[in-house]
Short mmCIF file of C-alpha atoms and ligand atoms in Angstrom, two decimals:
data_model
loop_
_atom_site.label_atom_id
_atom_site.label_comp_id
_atom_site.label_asym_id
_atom_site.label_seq_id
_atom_site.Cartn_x
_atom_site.Cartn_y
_atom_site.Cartn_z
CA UNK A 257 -23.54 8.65 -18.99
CA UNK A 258 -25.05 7.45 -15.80
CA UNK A 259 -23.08 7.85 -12.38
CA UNK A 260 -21.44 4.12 -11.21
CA UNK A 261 -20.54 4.08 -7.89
CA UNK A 262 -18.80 1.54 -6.25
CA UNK A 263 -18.79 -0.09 -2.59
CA UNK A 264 -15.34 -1.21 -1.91
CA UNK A 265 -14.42 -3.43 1.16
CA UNK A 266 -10.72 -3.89 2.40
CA UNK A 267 -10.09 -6.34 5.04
CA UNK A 268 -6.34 -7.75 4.20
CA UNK A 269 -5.14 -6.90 7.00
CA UNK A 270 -5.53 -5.45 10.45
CA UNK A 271 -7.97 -2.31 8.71
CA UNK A 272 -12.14 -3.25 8.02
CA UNK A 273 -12.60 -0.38 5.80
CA UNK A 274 -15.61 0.45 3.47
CA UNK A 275 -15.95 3.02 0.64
CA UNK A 276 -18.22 4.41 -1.63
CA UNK A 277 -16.55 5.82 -4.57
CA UNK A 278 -18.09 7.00 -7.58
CA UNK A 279 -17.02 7.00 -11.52
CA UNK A 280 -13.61 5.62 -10.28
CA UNK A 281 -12.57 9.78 -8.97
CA UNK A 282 -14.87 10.55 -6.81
CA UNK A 283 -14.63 9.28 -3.19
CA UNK A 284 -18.41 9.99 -1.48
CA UNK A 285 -17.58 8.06 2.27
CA UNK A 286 -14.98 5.78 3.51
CA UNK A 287 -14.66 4.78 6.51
CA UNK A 288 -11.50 2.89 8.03
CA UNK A 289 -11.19 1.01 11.10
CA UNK A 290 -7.66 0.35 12.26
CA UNK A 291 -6.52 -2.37 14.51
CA UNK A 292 -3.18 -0.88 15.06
CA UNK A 293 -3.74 -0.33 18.98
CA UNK A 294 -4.69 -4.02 19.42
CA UNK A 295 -1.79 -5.45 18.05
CA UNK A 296 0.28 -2.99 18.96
CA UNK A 297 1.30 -5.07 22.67
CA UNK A 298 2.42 -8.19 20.52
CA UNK A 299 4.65 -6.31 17.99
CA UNK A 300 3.21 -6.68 14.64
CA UNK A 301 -0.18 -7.92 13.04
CA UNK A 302 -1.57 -11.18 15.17
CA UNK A 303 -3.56 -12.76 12.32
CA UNK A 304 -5.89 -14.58 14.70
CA UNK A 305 -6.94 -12.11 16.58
CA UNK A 306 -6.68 -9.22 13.12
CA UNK A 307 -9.77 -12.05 11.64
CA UNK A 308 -11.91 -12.17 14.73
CA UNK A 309 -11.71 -8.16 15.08
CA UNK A 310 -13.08 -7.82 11.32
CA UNK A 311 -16.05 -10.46 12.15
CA UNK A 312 -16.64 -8.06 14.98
CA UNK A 313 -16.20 -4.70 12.93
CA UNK A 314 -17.49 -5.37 9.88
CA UNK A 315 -21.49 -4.78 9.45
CA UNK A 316 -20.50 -1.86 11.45
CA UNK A 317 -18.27 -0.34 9.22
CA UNK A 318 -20.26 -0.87 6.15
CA UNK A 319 -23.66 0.70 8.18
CA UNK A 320 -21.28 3.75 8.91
CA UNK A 321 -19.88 4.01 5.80
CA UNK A 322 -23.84 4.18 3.86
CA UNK A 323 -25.01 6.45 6.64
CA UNK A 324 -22.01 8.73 6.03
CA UNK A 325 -22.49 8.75 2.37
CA UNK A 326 -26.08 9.02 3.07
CA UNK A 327 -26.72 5.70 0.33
CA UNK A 328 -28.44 2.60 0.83
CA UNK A 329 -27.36 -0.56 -0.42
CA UNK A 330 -29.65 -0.26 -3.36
CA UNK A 331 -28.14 2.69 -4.57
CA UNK A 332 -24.97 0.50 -5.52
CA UNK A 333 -23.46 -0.24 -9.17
CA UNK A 334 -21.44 -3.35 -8.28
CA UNK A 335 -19.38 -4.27 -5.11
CA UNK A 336 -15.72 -4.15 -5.15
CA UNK A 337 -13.85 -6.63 -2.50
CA UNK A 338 -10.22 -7.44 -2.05
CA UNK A 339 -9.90 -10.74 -2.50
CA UNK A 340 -6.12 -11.35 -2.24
CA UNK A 341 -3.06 -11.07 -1.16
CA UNK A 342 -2.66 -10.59 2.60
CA UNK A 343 -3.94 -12.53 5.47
CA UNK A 344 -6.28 -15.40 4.49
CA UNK A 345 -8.69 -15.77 7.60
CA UNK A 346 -8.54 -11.13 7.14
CA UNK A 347 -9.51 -11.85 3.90
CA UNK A 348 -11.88 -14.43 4.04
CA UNK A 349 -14.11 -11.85 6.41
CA UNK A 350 -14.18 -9.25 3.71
CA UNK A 351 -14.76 -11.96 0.81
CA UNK A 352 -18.00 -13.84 2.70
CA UNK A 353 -19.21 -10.22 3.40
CA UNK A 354 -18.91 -8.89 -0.39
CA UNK A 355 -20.57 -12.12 -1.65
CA UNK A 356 -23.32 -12.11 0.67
CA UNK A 357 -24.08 -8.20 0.12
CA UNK A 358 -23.97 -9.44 -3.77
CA UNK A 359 -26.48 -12.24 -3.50
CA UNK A 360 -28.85 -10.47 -1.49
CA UNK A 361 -29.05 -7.15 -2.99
CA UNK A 362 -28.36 -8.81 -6.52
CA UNK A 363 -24.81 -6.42 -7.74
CA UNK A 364 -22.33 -7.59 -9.56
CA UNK A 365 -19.37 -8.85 -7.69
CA UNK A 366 -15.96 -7.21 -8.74
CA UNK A 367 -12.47 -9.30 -7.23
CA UNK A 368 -9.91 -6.13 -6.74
CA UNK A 369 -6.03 -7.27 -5.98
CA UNK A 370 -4.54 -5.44 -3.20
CA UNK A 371 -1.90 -4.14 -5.12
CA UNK A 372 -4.11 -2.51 -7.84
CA UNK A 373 -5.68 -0.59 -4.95
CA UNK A 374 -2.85 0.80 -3.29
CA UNK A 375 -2.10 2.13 -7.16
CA UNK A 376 -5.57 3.34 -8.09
CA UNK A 377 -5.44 5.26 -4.67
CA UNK A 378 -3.42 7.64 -6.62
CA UNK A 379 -6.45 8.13 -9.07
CA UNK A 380 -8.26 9.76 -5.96
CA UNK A 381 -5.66 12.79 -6.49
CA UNK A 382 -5.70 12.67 -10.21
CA UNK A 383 -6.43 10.21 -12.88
CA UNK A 384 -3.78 8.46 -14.23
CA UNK A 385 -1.72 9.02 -17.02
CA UNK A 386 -0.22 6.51 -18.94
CA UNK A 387 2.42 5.17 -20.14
CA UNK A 388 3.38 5.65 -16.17
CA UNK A 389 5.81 3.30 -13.77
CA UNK A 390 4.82 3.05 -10.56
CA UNK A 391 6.64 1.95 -7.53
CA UNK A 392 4.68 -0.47 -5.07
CA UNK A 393 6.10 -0.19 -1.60
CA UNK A 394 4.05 -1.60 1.75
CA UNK A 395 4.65 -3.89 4.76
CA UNK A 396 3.94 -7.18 2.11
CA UNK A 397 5.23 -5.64 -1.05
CA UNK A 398 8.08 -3.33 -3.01
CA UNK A 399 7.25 -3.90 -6.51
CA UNK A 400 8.16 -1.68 -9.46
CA UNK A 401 4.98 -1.82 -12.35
CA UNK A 402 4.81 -0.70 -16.02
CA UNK A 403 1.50 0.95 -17.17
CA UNK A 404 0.02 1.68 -20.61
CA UNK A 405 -3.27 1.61 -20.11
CA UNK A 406 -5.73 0.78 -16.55
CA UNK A 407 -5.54 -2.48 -15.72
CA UNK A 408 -2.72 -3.80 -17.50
CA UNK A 409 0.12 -4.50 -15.02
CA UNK A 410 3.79 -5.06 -15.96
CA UNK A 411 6.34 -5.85 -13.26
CA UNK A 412 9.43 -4.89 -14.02
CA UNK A 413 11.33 -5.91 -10.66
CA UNK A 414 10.28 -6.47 -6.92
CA UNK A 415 12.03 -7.39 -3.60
CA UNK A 416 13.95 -10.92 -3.53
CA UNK A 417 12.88 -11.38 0.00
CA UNK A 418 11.81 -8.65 2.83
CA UNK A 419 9.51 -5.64 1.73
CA UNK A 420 10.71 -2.69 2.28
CA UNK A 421 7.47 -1.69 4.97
CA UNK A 422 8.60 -5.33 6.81
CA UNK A 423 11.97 -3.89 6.74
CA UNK A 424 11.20 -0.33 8.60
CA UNK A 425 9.20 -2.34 10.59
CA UNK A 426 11.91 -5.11 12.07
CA UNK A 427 14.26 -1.94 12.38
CA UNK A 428 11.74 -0.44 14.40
CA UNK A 429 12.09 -3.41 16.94
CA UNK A 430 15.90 -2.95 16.86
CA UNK A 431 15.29 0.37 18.08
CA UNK A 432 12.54 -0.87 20.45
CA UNK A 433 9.80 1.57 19.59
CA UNK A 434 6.11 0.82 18.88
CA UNK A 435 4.60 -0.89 16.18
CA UNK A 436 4.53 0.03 13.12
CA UNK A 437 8.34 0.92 13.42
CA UNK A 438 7.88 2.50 9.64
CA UNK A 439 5.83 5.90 10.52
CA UNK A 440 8.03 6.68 14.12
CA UNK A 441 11.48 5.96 11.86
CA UNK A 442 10.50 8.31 9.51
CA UNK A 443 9.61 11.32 12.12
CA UNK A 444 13.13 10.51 14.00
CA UNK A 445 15.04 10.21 10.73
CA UNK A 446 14.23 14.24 10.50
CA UNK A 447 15.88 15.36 13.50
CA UNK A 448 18.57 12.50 13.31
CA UNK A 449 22.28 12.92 10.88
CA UNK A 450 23.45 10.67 9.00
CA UNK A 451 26.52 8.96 11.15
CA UNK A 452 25.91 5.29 10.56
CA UNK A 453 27.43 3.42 7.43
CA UNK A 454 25.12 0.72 6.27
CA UNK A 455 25.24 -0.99 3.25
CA UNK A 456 23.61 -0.17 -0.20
CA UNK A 457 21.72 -3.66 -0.90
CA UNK A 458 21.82 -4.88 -4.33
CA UNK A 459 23.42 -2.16 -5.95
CA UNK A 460 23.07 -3.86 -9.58
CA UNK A 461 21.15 -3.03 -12.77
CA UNK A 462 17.99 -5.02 -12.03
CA UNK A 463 14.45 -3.48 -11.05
CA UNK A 464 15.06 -6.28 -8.12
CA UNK A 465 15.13 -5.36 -4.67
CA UNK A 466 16.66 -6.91 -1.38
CA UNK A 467 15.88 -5.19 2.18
CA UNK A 468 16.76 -8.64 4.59
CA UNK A 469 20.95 -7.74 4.17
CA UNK A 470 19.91 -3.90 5.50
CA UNK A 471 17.92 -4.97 7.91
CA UNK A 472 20.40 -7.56 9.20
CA UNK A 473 23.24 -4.89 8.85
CA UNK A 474 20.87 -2.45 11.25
CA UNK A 475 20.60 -5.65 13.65
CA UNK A 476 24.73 -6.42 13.31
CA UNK A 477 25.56 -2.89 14.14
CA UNK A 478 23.13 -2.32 17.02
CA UNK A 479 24.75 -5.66 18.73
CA UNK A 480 28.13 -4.00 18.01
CA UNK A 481 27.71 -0.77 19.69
CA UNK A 482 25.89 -2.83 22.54
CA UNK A 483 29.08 -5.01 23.01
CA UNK A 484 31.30 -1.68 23.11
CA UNK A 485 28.93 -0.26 25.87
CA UNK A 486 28.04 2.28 23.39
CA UNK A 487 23.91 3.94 23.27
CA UNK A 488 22.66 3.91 19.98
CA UNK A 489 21.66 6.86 18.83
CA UNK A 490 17.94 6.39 17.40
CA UNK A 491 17.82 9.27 15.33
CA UNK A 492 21.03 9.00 13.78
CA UNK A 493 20.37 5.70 13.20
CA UNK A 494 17.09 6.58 11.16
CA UNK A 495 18.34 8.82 9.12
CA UNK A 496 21.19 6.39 8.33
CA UNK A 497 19.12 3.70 7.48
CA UNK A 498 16.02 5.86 5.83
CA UNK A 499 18.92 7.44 3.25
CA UNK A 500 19.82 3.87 2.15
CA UNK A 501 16.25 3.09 1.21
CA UNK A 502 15.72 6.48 -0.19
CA UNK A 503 18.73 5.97 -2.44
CA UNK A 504 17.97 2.44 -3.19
CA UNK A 505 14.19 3.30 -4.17
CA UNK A 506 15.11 6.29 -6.20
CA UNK A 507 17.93 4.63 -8.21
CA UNK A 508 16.30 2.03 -9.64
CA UNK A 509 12.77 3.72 -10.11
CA UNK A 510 14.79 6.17 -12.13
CA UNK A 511 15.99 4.13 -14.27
CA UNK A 512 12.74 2.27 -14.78
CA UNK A 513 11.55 5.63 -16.02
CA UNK A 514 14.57 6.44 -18.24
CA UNK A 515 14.23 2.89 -19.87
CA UNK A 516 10.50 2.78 -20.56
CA UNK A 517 10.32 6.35 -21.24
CA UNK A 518 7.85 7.52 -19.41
CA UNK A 519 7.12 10.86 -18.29
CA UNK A 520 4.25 9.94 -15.25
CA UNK A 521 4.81 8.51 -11.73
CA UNK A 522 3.00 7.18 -8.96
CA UNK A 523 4.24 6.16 -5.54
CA UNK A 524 1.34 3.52 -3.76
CA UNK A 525 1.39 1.57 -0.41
CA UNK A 526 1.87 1.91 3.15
CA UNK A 527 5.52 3.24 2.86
CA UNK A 528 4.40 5.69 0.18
CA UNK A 529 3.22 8.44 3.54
CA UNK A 530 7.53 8.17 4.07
CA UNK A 531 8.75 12.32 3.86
CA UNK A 532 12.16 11.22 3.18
CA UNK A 533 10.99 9.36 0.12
CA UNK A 534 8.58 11.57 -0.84
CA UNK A 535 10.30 14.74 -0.82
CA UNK A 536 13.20 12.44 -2.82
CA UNK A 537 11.12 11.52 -5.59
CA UNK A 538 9.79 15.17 -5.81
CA UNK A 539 12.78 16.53 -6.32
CA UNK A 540 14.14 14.39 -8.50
CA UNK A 541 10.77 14.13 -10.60
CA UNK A 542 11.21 17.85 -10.75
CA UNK A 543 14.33 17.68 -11.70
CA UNK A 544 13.86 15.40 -14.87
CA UNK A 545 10.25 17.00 -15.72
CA UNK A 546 8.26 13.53 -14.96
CA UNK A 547 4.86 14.10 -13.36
CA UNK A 548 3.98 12.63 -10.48
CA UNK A 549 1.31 12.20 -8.14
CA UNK A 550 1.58 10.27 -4.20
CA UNK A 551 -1.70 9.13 -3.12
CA UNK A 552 -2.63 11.31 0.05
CA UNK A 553 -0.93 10.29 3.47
CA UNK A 554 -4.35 9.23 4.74
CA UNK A 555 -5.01 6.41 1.72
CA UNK A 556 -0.97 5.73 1.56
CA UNK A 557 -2.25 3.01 4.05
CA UNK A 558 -4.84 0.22 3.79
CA UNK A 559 -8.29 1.40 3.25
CA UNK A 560 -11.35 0.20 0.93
CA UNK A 561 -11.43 3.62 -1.46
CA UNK A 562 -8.65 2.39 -3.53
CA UNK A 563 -10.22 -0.47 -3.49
CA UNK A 564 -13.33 1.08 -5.04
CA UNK A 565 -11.59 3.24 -7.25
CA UNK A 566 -9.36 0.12 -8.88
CA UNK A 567 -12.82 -1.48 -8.92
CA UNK A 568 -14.71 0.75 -11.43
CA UNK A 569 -12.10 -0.07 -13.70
CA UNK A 570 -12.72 -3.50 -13.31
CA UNK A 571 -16.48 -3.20 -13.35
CA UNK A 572 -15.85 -1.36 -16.57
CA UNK A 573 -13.70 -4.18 -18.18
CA UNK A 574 -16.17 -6.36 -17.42
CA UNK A 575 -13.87 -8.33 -14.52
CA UNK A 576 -16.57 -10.40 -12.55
CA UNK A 577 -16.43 -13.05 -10.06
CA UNK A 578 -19.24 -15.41 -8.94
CA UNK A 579 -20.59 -16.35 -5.45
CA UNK A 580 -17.75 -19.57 -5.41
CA UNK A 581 -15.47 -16.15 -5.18
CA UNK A 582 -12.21 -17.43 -2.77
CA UNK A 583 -9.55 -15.13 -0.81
CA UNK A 584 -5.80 -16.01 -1.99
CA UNK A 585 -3.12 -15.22 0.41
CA UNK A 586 -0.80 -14.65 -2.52
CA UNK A 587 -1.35 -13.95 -6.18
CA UNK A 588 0.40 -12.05 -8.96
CA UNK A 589 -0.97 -8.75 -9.76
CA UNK A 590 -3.12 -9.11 -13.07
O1 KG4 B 683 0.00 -0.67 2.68
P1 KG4 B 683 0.01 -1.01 4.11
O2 KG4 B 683 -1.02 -0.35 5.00
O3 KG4 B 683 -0.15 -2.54 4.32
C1 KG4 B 683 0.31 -3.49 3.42
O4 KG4 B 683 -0.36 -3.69 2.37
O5 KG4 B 683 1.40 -4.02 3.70
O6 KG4 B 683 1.48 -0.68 4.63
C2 KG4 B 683 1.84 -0.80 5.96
C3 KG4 B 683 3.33 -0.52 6.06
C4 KG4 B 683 3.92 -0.81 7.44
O7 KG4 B 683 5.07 -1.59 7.27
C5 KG4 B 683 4.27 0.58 7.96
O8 KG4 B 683 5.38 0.60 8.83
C6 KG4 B 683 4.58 1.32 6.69
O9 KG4 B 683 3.59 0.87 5.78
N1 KG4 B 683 4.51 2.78 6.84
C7 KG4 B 683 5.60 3.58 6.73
C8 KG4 B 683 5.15 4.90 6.97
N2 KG4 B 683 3.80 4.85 7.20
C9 KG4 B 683 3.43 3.53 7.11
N3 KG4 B 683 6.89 3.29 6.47
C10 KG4 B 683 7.76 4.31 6.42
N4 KG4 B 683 7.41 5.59 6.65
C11 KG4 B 683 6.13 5.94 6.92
N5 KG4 B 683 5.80 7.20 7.13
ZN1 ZN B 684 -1.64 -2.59 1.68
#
């Protein structure tokens, strides 16, 4: 069978990122530009300013990316663009640029939801096995999906209001250190003990998930110590809070895989590089003989090769979208 490969093109966000991926496995260049130190000074993603720094990224990143993978645009199956959710005016730079690469080199145009990427970045480590539940969990999303087959998306549960990324990340301003509070949490919570009590939220049967009661019990307690002239101590604080969402991830994704009876597992999004819940899951998965496979630390995060990937199965199933192709800042996965 002839070789497909697959541009990608990520731009949700605050990361322009291009990829060349081919047969769905095999990842030939990506290249990811991050806007983290730019938006860094005003505490989270501006989206203003994240939509004017992909207009001034982005035929830079995809001439990188085809140098790298030493490919011209002709040597392209089909081009793969995320079309939805995140940041509209992100999105829309990544959408224009996918349709006008379509129209002038003549590819097919694939639409790729976010979400489906940051699972198919898994499929970069090893292709997945199904029946397999996955567990969704980035600064917009913490969704828990049933599998039988590529493409075909069940949700089983998600978050009732903050996501659990959104969650590390208003902690991390509690704490006051830089933005994204998730990744500096996580390297504290290893050196810090668990001394802080803080509630398990919705501790019920349902796949559901609630992070905005944590996250206002993190902001509740640091006021309290404040008033009692006490220092917080960051570390211990970390680890408090990290074990909550650690136990409140693994819980329920257990039991997703108990009910459904599954034996594979995948971990996908931003929070997905977290050690705590990592090393959780893999013991635990070890434990109760399930496979499972975390995309690498690298493509945990935004970047167009999960895009690519989740695109060849698209291109395969025949998923196209015209040149009247529009970004959605929210849509079901599907
Ligand atoms: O998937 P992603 O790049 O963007 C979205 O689609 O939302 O995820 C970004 C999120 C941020 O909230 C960031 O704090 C979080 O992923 N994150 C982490 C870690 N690395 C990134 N959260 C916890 N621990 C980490 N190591
Ligand atoms: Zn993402």
């Amino acid at each position: 069978m002839k070789d497909i490969y697959i541009l990608g093109i990520e731009s949700s966000c605050d990361e322009t990122s291009f990829s060349i991926v081919k047969n769905g496995t095999d990842e030939i260049a990506t290249v990811i530009s991050s806007q983290i130190d730019i938006h860094k000074k005003y505490g989270g993603v501006v989206p203003e300013i994240a939509s004017r720094a992909h207009i001034k990224n982005i035929t830079f990143v995809l001439e990188e990316c085809l140098e790298k993978a030493n490919m011209k645009m002709e040597d392209i199956d089909a081009i793969a663009v995320t079309y939805g959710p995140g940041l509209i005016g992100s999105l829309l730079v990544g959408v224009e640029c996918a349709k006008t690469l379509a129209y002038l080199y003549n590819k097919p145009l694939v639409p790729v939801h976010h979400i489906s990427g940051h699972i198919y970045a898994n499929n970069l480590i090893k292709r997945l096995e199904f029946p397999l539940i996955a567990l969704v969990i980035s600064g917009g999303h913490t969704e828990l999906i049933y599998m039988q087959k590529d493409y075909d998306f069940q949700k089983l549960g998600g978050t009732l209001d903050d996501a659990v990324g959104e969650c590390y990340d208003k902690v991390g301003r509690v704490i006051n250190v830089e933005y994204p509070g998730g990744p500096v949490i996580d390297r504290l919570a290893t050196v810090g003990s668990h001394t802080y009590d803080l509630p398990i939220p919705l501790n019920d049967d349902s796949y559901n998930f609630s992070f905005s009661g944590l996250k206002s019990a993190v902001i509740n307690l640091a006021h309290n110590e404040a008033q009692r002239g006490h220092e917080l101590n960051k570390e211990d604080l970390a680890k408090s809070f990290q074990d909550v969402v650690v136990e409140t991830l693994t819980k329920k994704t257990m039991k997703a895989i108990k009910e459904y009876q599954v034996k594979n597992f995948i971990l996908a999004g931003g929070v997905a590089a977290n050690k705590g819940i990592r090393s959780k899951f893999q013991e635990l998965c070890e434990e109760n003989k399930i496979n499972y496979t975390f995309p690498s630390i690298k493509y945990s995060t935004d970047n167009a090769a999960m895009i690519a990937s989740s695109g060849y199965y698209a291109y395969i199933l025949g998923r196209r979208a015209d040149l009247t192709l529009n970004p959605v800042s929210s849509v079901e996965l599907k």
